[in-house]
């Protein structure tokens, strides 16, 4: 399911982001092309005006100026004085072969002829006019293949005509290369977005997948834990039906297993409330030294029966008042004592204590049991985790330490495990002031 969802989210994210990217790139490309075209046309207008102004102010035209203007402005000329040519059409094209030269000359001639025709028929300026003029006339226009400037300039008793064209082949090539460059960049960006979307959506789904795995594992573990006492209850009921003389013993077993199921269900409900963020605490003023002493009085007889000594260490100076849910913190201490008692052998010892500094209160529960390996120090807080899978004690389901962490987290505190000097484990709880 998650693999399919991963693919679908990757495709969806890629399509959306790629669509936005392509739209933005296309917009930028259009703006760039318009700017490039506009700048080219403006440059042509300036160059055309320069040529017209030069022709207006000069009485003798230099072939050198014409060649330099053609090279600098990248334009082609046709200048006539009362219908007669003023300069030769051959240019310095030694670097090109003869076929290419003839092809270029033919193309240039066609553009000049077409520009003269458009000027005459569409713009109303006949560049073949051979009469007299009092003022210069200039027309600018553009076609799909070239920009053009035509002008009639009065010279003595006649007129000097100019046809100037700027071929758009270079501009079209530049635009084509720009589009190719944009296309390649967009393609690379789309590939990068697809790759990023794949890893990003995978990272987003990983907690959900892990959560589903934990839920499945939790349900399986809970079912296993509930099945054992239920099997004992059903077998006891079946045995009691055929042996009423020992009904009392069977009822005692049924009650014991029912209490065990009740504790397990209570623990599971507590964790469910924690998962749903509906597990609340009631913070009140609490004296932690008194809380430790009360916990000691409650658990000392139980530990004494198991031949485990319990010691309480309190600071010499009075502790500040702690804002916490005293019942929940007492529950955490009870879980830690009960958990330690399951692993500390007879004759062992346990210790509770509390310290205080400027930022937090620190409570600890210490034992001299077998200890917890470093690789298991975090795992013991997982649900239904047992450090020794072979231990199947009915009083422990592997939920206690998980509940303890949830309670401490509700207090915005932390709980961690340290090694006890000489062997054993020390659970350290920090509660912020």
mmCIF file of N, CA, C and O in Angstrom, residues 10-108:
data_model
loop_
_atom_site.group_PDB
_atom_site.id
_atom_site.type_symbol
_atom_site.label_atom_id
_atom_site.label_comp_id
_atom_site.label_asym_id
_atom_site.label_seq_id
_atom_site.Cartn_x
_atom_site.Cartn_y
_atom_site.Cartn_z
ATOM 1 N N UNK A 10 4.645 10.761 -5.547
ATOM 2 C CA UNK A 10 5.784 11.241 -6.342
ATOM 3 C C UNK A 10 5.307 11.802 -7.672
ATOM 4 O O UNK A 10 5.732 12.884 -8.099
ATOM 5 N N UNK A 11 4.407 11.065 -8.333
ATOM 6 C CA UNK A 11 3.877 11.536 -9.623
ATOM 7 C C UNK A 11 3.118 12.838 -9.441
ATOM 8 O O UNK A 11 3.289 13.797 -10.213
ATOM 9 N N UNK A 12 2.272 12.897 -8.421
ATOM 10 C CA UNK A 12 1.472 14.100 -8.184
ATOM 11 C C UNK A 12 2.369 15.302 -7.884
ATOM 12 O O UNK A 12 2.209 16.382 -8.476
ATOM 13 N N UNK A 13 3.329 15.102 -6.972
ATOM 14 C CA UNK A 13 4.223 16.207 -6.614
ATOM 15 C C UNK A 13 5.068 16.637 -7.813
ATOM 16 O O UNK A 13 5.290 17.830 -8.043
ATOM 17 N N UNK A 14 5.521 15.651 -8.604
ATOM 18 C CA UNK A 14 6.338 15.975 -9.770
ATOM 19 C C UNK A 14 5.533 16.745 -10.802
ATOM 20 O O UNK A 14 6.035 17.716 -11.398
ATOM 21 N N UNK A 15 4.286 16.318 -11.038
ATOM 22 C CA UNK A 15 3.463 17.012 -12.033
ATOM 23 C C UNK A 15 3.174 18.449 -11.613
ATOM 24 O O UNK A 15 3.260 19.373 -12.427
ATOM 25 N N UNK A 16 2.837 18.626 -10.341
ATOM 26 C CA UNK A 16 2.504 19.981 -9.874
ATOM 27 C C UNK A 16 3.728 20.888 -9.940
ATOM 28 O O UNK A 16 3.685 21.990 -10.519
ATOM 29 N N UNK A 17 4.841 20.437 -9.353
ATOM 30 C CA UNK A 17 6.032 21.281 -9.328
ATOM 31 C C UNK A 17 6.601 21.495 -10.728
ATOM 32 O O UNK A 17 7.046 22.593 -11.064
ATOM 33 N N UNK A 18 6.569 20.420 -11.541
ATOM 34 C CA UNK A 18 7.088 20.560 -12.907
ATOM 35 C C UNK A 18 6.213 21.493 -13.731
ATOM 36 O O UNK A 18 6.713 22.291 -14.531
ATOM 37 N N UNK A 19 4.878 21.382 -13.525
ATOM 38 C CA UNK A 19 3.983 22.293 -14.246
ATOM 39 C C UNK A 19 4.242 23.745 -13.900
ATOM 40 O O UNK A 19 4.286 24.612 -14.781
ATOM 41 N N UNK A 20 4.418 24.009 -12.611
ATOM 42 C CA UNK A 20 4.727 25.387 -12.178
ATOM 43 C C UNK A 20 6.065 25.841 -12.753
ATOM 44 O O UNK A 20 6.204 26.973 -13.242
ATOM 45 N N UNK A 21 7.059 24.942 -12.712
ATOM 46 C CA UNK A 21 8.381 25.277 -13.239
ATOM 47 C C UNK A 21 8.321 25.571 -14.737
ATOM 48 O O UNK A 21 8.899 26.558 -15.215
ATOM 49 N N UNK A 22 7.623 24.714 -15.489
ATOM 50 C CA UNK A 22 7.527 24.909 -16.940
ATOM 51 C C UNK A 22 6.797 26.210 -17.256
ATOM 52 O O UNK A 22 7.192 26.962 -18.160
ATOM 53 N N UNK A 23 5.726 26.500 -16.498
ATOM 54 C CA UNK A 23 4.986 27.738 -16.714
ATOM 55 C C UNK A 23 5.873 28.956 -16.462
ATOM 56 O O UNK A 23 5.883 29.911 -17.254
ATOM 57 N N UNK A 24 6.630 28.910 -15.362
ATOM 58 C CA UNK A 24 7.526 30.026 -15.053
ATOM 59 C C UNK A 24 8.637 30.149 -16.100
ATOM 60 O O UNK A 24 8.985 31.259 -16.522
ATOM 61 N N UNK A 25 9.189 29.002 -16.515
ATOM 62 C CA UNK A 25 10.251 29.030 -17.513
ATOM 63 C C UNK A 25 9.733 29.570 -18.841
ATOM 64 O O UNK A 25 10.412 30.368 -19.507
ATOM 65 N N UNK A 26 8.516 29.136 -19.224
ATOM 66 C CA UNK A 26 7.936 29.636 -20.472
ATOM 67 C C UNK A 26 7.690 31.140 -20.391
ATOM 68 O O UNK A 26 7.936 31.874 -21.359
ATOM 69 N N UNK A 27 7.212 31.599 -19.240
ATOM 70 C CA UNK A 27 6.979 33.038 -19.074
ATOM 71 C C UNK A 27 8.295 33.818 -19.178
ATOM 72 O O UNK A 27 8.369 34.855 -19.846
ATOM 73 N N UNK A 28 9.324 33.282 -18.506
ATOM 74 C CA UNK A 28 10.636 33.945 -18.576
ATOM 75 C C UNK A 28 11.176 33.935 -19.996
ATOM 76 O O UNK A 28 11.787 34.912 -20.452
ATOM 77 N N UNK A 29 10.942 32.819 -20.704
ATOM 78 C CA UNK A 29 11.431 32.717 -22.081
ATOM 79 C C UNK A 29 10.724 33.730 -22.977
ATOM 80 O O UNK A 29 11.363 34.398 -23.807
ATOM 81 N N UNK A 30 9.400 33.864 -22.808
ATOM 82 C CA UNK A 30 8.643 34.831 -23.610
ATOM 83 C C UNK A 30 9.123 36.250 -23.328
ATOM 84 O O UNK A 30 9.353 37.051 -24.248
ATOM 85 N N UNK A 31 9.290 36.566 -22.037
ATOM 86 C CA UNK A 31 9.764 37.902 -21.672
ATOM 87 C C UNK A 31 11.163 38.146 -22.230
ATOM 88 O O UNK A 31 11.463 39.229 -22.759
ATOM 89 N N UNK A 32 12.024 37.121 -22.148
ATOM 90 C CA UNK A 32 13.391 37.265 -22.664
ATOM 91 C C UNK A 32 13.389 37.476 -24.175
ATOM 92 O O UNK A 32 14.117 38.326 -24.695
ATOM 93 N N UNK A 33 12.558 36.702 -24.883
ATOM 94 C CA UNK A 33 12.509 36.842 -26.347
ATOM 95 C C UNK A 33 11.955 38.206 -26.749
ATOM 96 O O UNK A 33 12.443 38.835 -27.696
ATOM 97 N N UNK A 34 10.927 38.640 -26.039
ATOM 98 C CA UNK A 34 10.377 39.963 -26.349
ATOM 99 C C UNK A 34 11.419 41.046 -26.093
ATOM 100 O O UNK A 34 11.554 41.992 -26.885
ATOM 101 N N UNK A 35 12.136 40.921 -24.998
ATOM 102 C CA UNK A 35 13.182 41.907 -24.701
ATOM 103 C C UNK A 35 14.289 41.878 -25.735
ATOM 104 O O UNK A 35 14.775 42.937 -26.170
ATOM 105 N N UNK A 36 14.678 40.666 -26.136
ATOM 106 C CA UNK A 36 15.728 40.540 -27.138
ATOM 107 C C UNK A 36 15.285 41.135 -28.472
ATOM 108 O O UNK A 36 16.033 41.881 -29.115
ATOM 109 N N UNK A 37 14.039 40.832 -28.867
ATOM 110 C CA UNK A 37 13.512 41.368 -30.128
ATOM 111 C C UNK A 37 13.392 42.884 -30.073
ATOM 112 O O UNK A 37 13.753 43.600 -31.024
ATOM 113 N N UNK A 38 12.878 43.380 -28.954
ATOM 114 C CA UNK A 38 12.710 44.825 -28.791
ATOM 115 C C UNK A 38 14.067 45.540 -28.838
ATOM 116 O O UNK A 38 14.206 46.571 -29.516
ATOM 117 N N UNK A 39 15.052 44.997 -28.132
ATOM 118 C CA UNK A 39 16.378 45.620 -28.120
ATOM 119 C C UNK A 39 17.015 45.599 -29.506
ATOM 120 O O UNK A 39 17.677 46.564 -29.915
ATOM 121 N N UNK A 40 16.810 44.486 -30.210
ATOM 122 C CA UNK A 40 17.366 44.389 -31.567
ATOM 123 C C UNK A 40 16.733 45.425 -32.488
ATOM 124 O O UNK A 40 17.421 46.083 -33.287
ATOM 125 N N UNK A 41 15.410 45.580 -32.377
ATOM 126 C CA UNK A 41 14.720 46.536 -33.234
ATOM 127 C C UNK A 41 15.115 47.972 -32.883
ATOM 128 O O UNK A 41 15.314 48.817 -33.769
ATOM 129 N N UNK A 42 15.237 48.267 -31.592
ATOM 130 C CA UNK A 42 15.659 49.597 -31.164
ATOM 131 C C UNK A 42 17.076 49.898 -31.669
ATOM 132 O O UNK A 42 17.375 51.014 -32.111
ATOM 133 N N UNK A 43 17.939 48.893 -31.617
ATOM 134 C CA UNK A 43 19.296 49.081 -32.112
ATOM 135 C C UNK A 43 19.283 49.329 -33.628
ATOM 136 O O UNK A 43 20.042 50.162 -34.146
ATOM 137 N N UNK A 44 18.390 48.611 -34.318
ATOM 138 C CA UNK A 44 18.273 48.824 -35.767
ATOM 139 C C UNK A 44 17.785 50.237 -36.072
ATOM 140 O O UNK A 44 18.270 50.892 -37.006
ATOM 141 N N UNK A 45 16.807 50.729 -35.288
ATOM 142 C CA UNK A 45 16.310 52.095 -35.492
ATOM 143 C C UNK A 45 17.436 53.105 -35.315
ATOM 144 O O UNK A 45 17.586 54.053 -36.110
ATOM 145 N N UNK A 46 18.226 52.923 -34.272
ATOM 146 C CA UNK A 46 19.340 53.851 -34.035
ATOM 147 C C UNK A 46 20.367 53.794 -35.162
ATOM 148 O O UNK A 46 20.874 54.828 -35.626
ATOM 149 N N UNK A 47 20.662 52.570 -35.604
ATOM 150 C CA UNK A 47 21.628 52.430 -36.697
ATOM 151 C C UNK A 47 21.080 53.027 -37.997
ATOM 152 O O UNK A 47 21.816 53.670 -38.770
ATOM 153 N N UNK A 48 19.782 52.804 -38.253
ATOM 154 C CA UNK A 48 19.168 53.384 -39.452
ATOM 155 C C UNK A 48 19.194 54.896 -39.415
ATOM 156 O O UNK A 48 19.488 55.559 -40.432
ATOM 157 N N UNK A 49 18.869 55.463 -38.260
ATOM 158 C CA UNK A 49 18.911 56.920 -38.129
ATOM 159 C C UNK A 49 20.328 57.457 -38.350
ATOM 160 O O UNK A 49 20.527 58.532 -38.950
ATOM 161 N N UNK A 50 21.318 56.705 -37.838
ATOM 162 C CA UNK A 50 22.708 57.134 -38.033
ATOM 163 C C UNK A 50 23.078 57.142 -39.522
ATOM 164 O O UNK A 50 23.746 58.072 -40.014
ATOM 165 N N UNK A 51 22.635 56.111 -40.243
ATOM 166 C CA UNK A 51 22.941 56.030 -41.677
ATOM 167 C C UNK A 51 22.253 57.154 -42.454
ATOM 168 O O UNK A 51 22.854 57.802 -43.336
ATOM 169 N N UNK A 52 20.992 57.404 -42.139
ATOM 170 C CA UNK A 52 20.251 58.467 -42.821
ATOM 171 C C UNK A 52 20.897 59.819 -42.530
ATOM 172 O O UNK A 52 21.066 60.661 -43.437
ATOM 173 N N UNK A 53 21.256 60.049 -41.258
ATOM 174 C CA UNK A 53 21.881 61.321 -40.894
ATOM 175 C C UNK A 53 23.212 61.494 -41.615
ATOM 176 O O UNK A 53 23.562 62.608 -42.064
ATOM 177 N N UNK A 54 23.978 60.421 -41.739
ATOM 178 C CA UNK A 54 25.254 60.502 -42.444
ATOM 179 C C UNK A 54 25.043 60.871 -43.910
ATOM 180 O O UNK A 54 25.746 61.724 -44.461
ATOM 181 N N UNK A 55 24.064 60.220 -44.548
ATOM 182 C CA UNK A 55 23.797 60.494 -45.959
ATOM 183 C C UNK A 55 23.282 61.917 -46.165
ATOM 184 O O UNK A 55 23.550 62.546 -47.197
ATOM 185 N N UNK A 56 22.530 62.427 -45.186
ATOM 186 C CA UNK A 56 22.014 63.785 -45.302
ATOM 187 C C UNK A 56 23.136 64.825 -45.224
ATOM 188 O O UNK A 56 23.073 65.875 -45.870
ATOM 189 N N UNK A 57 24.157 64.515 -44.439
ATOM 190 C CA UNK A 57 25.180 65.521 -44.157
ATOM 191 C C UNK A 57 26.427 65.395 -45.046
ATOM 192 O O UNK A 57 27.312 66.249 -44.988
ATOM 193 N N UNK A 58 26.520 64.325 -45.815
ATOM 194 C CA UNK A 58 27.704 64.123 -46.627
ATOM 195 C C UNK A 58 27.404 64.412 -48.114
ATOM 196 O O UNK A 58 26.342 64.023 -48.634
ATOM 197 N N UNK A 59 28.345 65.035 -48.758
ATOM 198 C CA UNK A 59 28.205 65.284 -50.201
ATOM 199 C C UNK A 59 28.949 64.238 -51.010
ATOM 200 O O UNK A 59 28.602 63.959 -52.161
ATOM 201 N N UNK A 60 29.977 63.644 -50.378
ATOM 202 C CA UNK A 60 30.734 62.581 -51.029
ATOM 203 C C UNK A 60 30.657 61.341 -50.149
ATOM 204 O O UNK A 60 30.966 61.395 -48.953
ATOM 205 N N UNK A 61 30.226 60.219 -50.717
ATOM 206 C CA UNK A 61 30.092 58.977 -49.954
ATOM 207 C C UNK A 61 31.337 58.131 -50.109
ATOM 208 O O UNK A 61 31.868 57.975 -51.213
ATOM 209 N N UNK A 62 31.773 57.569 -48.994
ATOM 210 C CA UNK A 62 32.972 56.737 -48.970
ATOM 211 C C UNK A 62 32.591 55.266 -48.986
ATOM 212 O O UNK A 62 31.742 54.821 -48.196
ATOM 213 N N UNK A 63 33.228 54.518 -49.901
ATOM 214 C CA UNK A 63 33.012 53.077 -49.903
ATOM 215 C C UNK A 63 33.468 52.463 -48.577
ATOM 216 O O UNK A 63 32.896 51.477 -48.103
ATOM 217 N N UNK A 64 34.503 53.028 -48.001
ATOM 218 C CA UNK A 64 35.002 52.518 -46.729
ATOM 219 C C UNK A 64 33.932 52.620 -45.628
ATOM 220 O O UNK A 64 33.735 51.695 -44.840
ATOM 221 N N UNK A 65 33.245 53.776 -45.613
ATOM 222 C CA UNK A 65 32.189 53.932 -44.598
ATOM 223 C C UNK A 65 31.080 52.913 -44.823
ATOM 224 O O UNK A 65 30.531 52.333 -43.879
ATOM 225 N N UNK A 66 30.747 52.688 -46.093
ATOM 226 C CA UNK A 66 29.669 51.737 -46.399
ATOM 227 C C UNK A 66 30.052 50.336 -45.916
ATOM 228 O O UNK A 66 29.251 49.654 -45.270
ATOM 229 N N UNK A 67 31.276 49.910 -46.215
ATOM 230 C CA UNK A 67 31.714 48.585 -45.773
ATOM 231 C C UNK A 67 31.760 48.484 -44.245
ATOM 232 O O UNK A 67 31.360 47.484 -43.659
ATOM 233 N N UNK A 68 32.269 49.537 -43.598
ATOM 234 C CA UNK A 68 32.336 49.520 -42.130
ATOM 235 C C UNK A 68 30.941 49.512 -41.520
ATOM 236 O O UNK A 68 30.705 48.831 -40.506
ATOM 237 N N UNK A 69 30.027 50.284 -42.119
ATOM 238 C CA UNK A 69 28.657 50.306 -41.598
ATOM 239 C C UNK A 69 28.005 48.943 -41.732
ATOM 240 O O UNK A 69 27.283 48.472 -40.835
ATOM 241 N N UNK A 70 28.229 48.279 -42.873
ATOM 242 C CA UNK A 70 27.641 46.953 -43.075
ATOM 243 C C UNK A 70 28.179 45.954 -42.057
ATOM 244 O O UNK A 70 27.432 45.133 -41.514
ATOM 245 N N UNK A 71 29.485 46.022 -41.777
ATOM 246 C CA UNK A 71 30.081 45.088 -40.829
ATOM 247 C C UNK A 71 29.657 45.403 -39.393
ATOM 248 O O UNK A 71 29.383 44.515 -38.597
ATOM 249 N N UNK A 72 29.626 46.685 -39.051
ATOM 250 C CA UNK A 72 29.305 47.069 -37.670
ATOM 251 C C UNK A 72 27.822 46.907 -37.367
ATOM 252 O O UNK A 72 27.447 46.412 -36.298
ATOM 253 N N UNK A 73 26.969 47.344 -38.277
ATOM 254 C CA UNK A 73 25.528 47.296 -38.045
ATOM 255 C C UNK A 73 24.899 45.985 -38.503
ATOM 256 O O UNK A 73 23.741 45.728 -38.209
ATOM 257 N N UNK A 74 25.686 45.163 -39.261
ATOM 258 C CA UNK A 74 25.189 43.896 -39.800
ATOM 259 C C UNK A 74 23.950 44.118 -40.670
ATOM 260 O O UNK A 74 22.942 43.435 -40.539
ATOM 261 N N UNK A 75 24.041 45.089 -41.547
ATOM 262 C CA UNK A 75 22.930 45.432 -42.432
ATOM 263 C C UNK A 75 23.401 45.342 -43.884
ATOM 264 O O UNK A 75 24.602 45.193 -44.174
ATOM 265 N N UNK A 76 22.444 45.435 -44.795
ATOM 266 C CA UNK A 76 22.732 45.455 -46.229
ATOM 267 C C UNK A 76 22.161 46.753 -46.817
ATOM 268 O O UNK A 76 21.072 47.199 -46.415
ATOM 269 N N UNK A 77 22.887 47.351 -47.774
ATOM 270 C CA UNK A 77 22.509 48.643 -48.368
ATOM 271 C C UNK A 77 22.116 48.496 -49.842
ATOM 272 O O UNK A 77 22.591 47.597 -50.539
ATOM 273 N N UNK A 78 21.298 49.445 -50.247
ATOM 274 C CA UNK A 78 21.170 49.773 -51.663
ATOM 275 C C UNK A 78 20.965 51.272 -51.743
ATOM 276 O O UNK A 78 19.944 51.794 -51.280
ATOM 277 N N UNK A 79 21.953 51.974 -52.268
ATOM 278 C CA UNK A 79 21.889 53.433 -52.347
ATOM 279 C C UNK A 79 21.906 53.829 -53.840
ATOM 280 O O UNK A 79 22.795 53.414 -54.596
ATOM 281 N N UNK A 80 20.936 54.625 -54.228
ATOM 282 C CA UNK A 80 20.818 55.089 -55.615
ATOM 283 C C UNK A 80 20.729 56.615 -55.648
ATOM 284 O O UNK A 80 20.086 57.211 -54.773
ATOM 285 N N UNK A 81 21.362 57.201 -56.620
ATOM 286 C CA UNK A 81 21.267 58.642 -56.839
ATOM 287 C C UNK A 81 20.516 58.856 -58.160
ATOM 288 O O UNK A 81 21.072 58.659 -59.249
ATOM 289 N N UNK A 82 19.234 59.233 -58.004
ATOM 290 C CA UNK A 82 18.363 59.373 -59.175
ATOM 291 C C UNK A 82 18.350 58.090 -60.009
ATOM 292 O O UNK A 82 18.449 58.104 -61.246
ATOM 293 N N UNK A 83 18.279 56.960 -59.296
ATOM 294 C CA UNK A 83 18.185 55.669 -59.971
ATOM 295 C C UNK A 83 19.506 55.068 -60.357
ATOM 296 O O UNK A 83 19.530 53.964 -60.928
ATOM 297 N N UNK A 84 20.644 55.678 -60.071
ATOM 298 C CA UNK A 84 21.950 55.158 -60.446
ATOM 299 C C UNK A 84 22.714 54.716 -59.189
ATOM 300 O O UNK A 84 22.665 55.371 -58.162
ATOM 301 N N UNK A 85 23.428 53.583 -59.334
ATOM 302 C CA UNK A 85 24.215 53.063 -58.222
ATOM 303 C C UNK A 85 25.434 53.939 -57.965
ATOM 304 O O UNK A 85 26.038 54.444 -58.899
ATOM 305 N N UNK A 86 25.777 54.033 -56.653
ATOM 306 C CA UNK A 86 26.926 54.842 -56.262
ATOM 307 C C UNK A 86 28.130 53.988 -55.863
ATOM 308 O O UNK A 86 29.232 54.515 -55.730
ATOM 309 N N UNK A 87 27.905 52.673 -55.605
ATOM 310 C CA UNK A 87 29.022 51.853 -55.150
ATOM 311 C C UNK A 87 28.842 50.441 -55.669
ATOM 312 O O UNK A 87 27.739 50.040 -56.042
ATOM 313 N N UNK A 88 29.976 49.726 -55.764
ATOM 314 C CA UNK A 88 29.905 48.345 -56.260
ATOM 315 C C UNK A 88 29.291 47.440 -55.197
ATOM 316 O O UNK A 88 29.350 47.716 -54.000
ATOM 317 N N UNK A 89 28.685 46.320 -55.667
ATOM 318 C CA UNK A 89 27.989 45.408 -54.746
ATOM 319 C C UNK A 89 28.902 44.340 -54.162
ATOM 320 O O UNK A 89 28.519 43.622 -53.241
ATOM 321 N N UNK A 90 30.099 44.230 -54.732
ATOM 322 C CA UNK A 90 30.967 43.169 -54.225
ATOM 323 C C UNK A 90 31.605 43.590 -52.893
ATOM 324 O O UNK A 90 32.107 44.687 -52.788
ATOM 325 N N UNK A 91 31.587 42.690 -51.902
ATOM 326 C CA UNK A 91 32.158 42.949 -50.577
ATOM 327 C C UNK A 91 33.328 42.019 -50.334
ATOM 328 O O UNK A 91 33.607 41.117 -51.150
ATOM 329 N N UNK A 92 33.975 42.245 -49.262
ATOM 330 C CA UNK A 92 35.135 41.423 -48.913
ATOM 331 C C UNK A 92 34.668 40.082 -48.368
ATOM 332 O O UNK A 92 34.410 39.930 -47.179
ATOM 333 N N UNK A 93 34.511 39.091 -49.262
ATOM 334 C CA UNK A 93 34.003 37.775 -48.859
ATOM 335 C C UNK A 93 34.963 36.676 -49.258
ATOM 336 O O UNK A 93 34.566 35.597 -49.705
ATOM 337 N N UNK A 94 36.248 36.942 -49.139
ATOM 338 C CA UNK A 94 37.244 35.970 -49.579
ATOM 339 C C UNK A 94 37.221 34.690 -48.744
ATOM 340 O O UNK A 94 37.661 33.639 -49.204
ATOM 341 N N UNK A 95 36.734 34.793 -47.502
ATOM 342 C CA UNK A 95 36.708 33.620 -46.633
ATOM 343 C C UNK A 95 35.587 32.652 -46.984
ATOM 344 O O UNK A 95 35.496 31.573 -46.414
ATOM 345 N N UNK A 96 34.701 33.044 -47.901
ATOM 346 C CA UNK A 96 33.574 32.186 -48.271
ATOM 347 C C UNK A 96 33.788 31.656 -49.685
ATOM 348 O O UNK A 96 34.361 32.345 -50.535
ATOM 349 N N UNK A 97 33.253 30.479 -49.970
ATOM 350 C CA UNK A 97 33.413 29.935 -51.314
ATOM 351 C C UNK A 97 32.457 30.617 -52.277
ATOM 352 O O UNK A 97 31.526 31.308 -51.871
ATOM 353 N N UNK A 98 32.651 30.398 -53.539
ATOM 354 C CA UNK A 98 31.901 31.119 -54.563
ATOM 355 C C UNK A 98 30.411 30.790 -54.515
ATOM 356 O O UNK A 98 29.569 31.666 -54.672
ATOM 357 N N UNK A 99 30.059 29.489 -54.264
ATOM 358 C CA UNK A 99 28.637 29.116 -54.211
ATOM 359 C C UNK A 99 27.922 29.822 -53.077
ATOM 360 O O UNK A 99 26.817 30.335 -53.245
ATOM 361 N N UNK A 100 28.575 29.873 -51.955
ATOM 362 C CA UNK A 100 27.964 30.533 -50.804
ATOM 363 C C UNK A 100 27.829 32.022 -51.059
ATOM 364 O O UNK A 100 26.838 32.645 -50.687
ATOM 365 N N UNK A 101 28.815 32.602 -51.716
ATOM 366 C CA UNK A 101 28.774 34.029 -52.012
ATOM 367 C C UNK A 101 27.580 34.344 -52.913
ATOM 368 O O UNK A 101 26.831 35.287 -52.670
ATOM 369 N N UNK A 102 27.414 33.558 -53.950
ATOM 370 C CA UNK A 102 26.297 33.799 -54.866
ATOM 371 C C UNK A 102 24.963 33.610 -54.156
ATOM 372 O O UNK A 102 24.012 34.359 -54.384
ATOM 373 N N UNK A 103 24.894 32.614 -53.290
ATOM 374 C CA UNK A 103 23.641 32.381 -52.541
ATOM 375 C C UNK A 103 23.329 33.560 -51.635
ATOM 376 O O UNK A 103 22.193 34.023 -51.546
ATOM 377 N N UNK A 104 24.380 34.079 -50.936
ATOM 378 C CA UNK A 104 24.177 35.223 -50.054
ATOM 379 C C UNK A 104 23.756 36.454 -50.853
ATOM 380 O O UNK A 104 22.863 37.197 -50.445
ATOM 381 N N UNK A 105 24.441 36.691 -51.967
ATOM 382 C CA UNK A 105 24.109 37.858 -52.771
ATOM 383 C C UNK A 105 22.694 37.785 -53.292
ATOM 384 O O UNK A 105 21.977 38.785 -53.345
ATOM 385 N N UNK A 106 22.259 36.582 -53.680
ATOM 386 C CA UNK A 106 20.886 36.410 -54.169
ATOM 387 C C UNK A 106 19.884 36.691 -53.071
ATOM 388 O O UNK A 106 18.876 37.364 -53.283
ATOM 389 N N UNK A 107 20.192 36.193 -51.872
ATOM 390 C CA UNK A 107 19.294 36.407 -50.739
ATOM 391 C C UNK A 107 19.224 37.880 -50.382
ATOM 392 O O UNK A 107 18.146 38.429 -50.118
ATOM 393 N N UNK A 108 20.392 38.543 -50.356
ATOM 394 C CA UNK A 108 20.414 39.971 -50.047
ATOM 395 C C UNK A 108 19.649 40.757 -51.097
ATOM 396 O O UNK A 108 18.859 41.656 -50.783
#
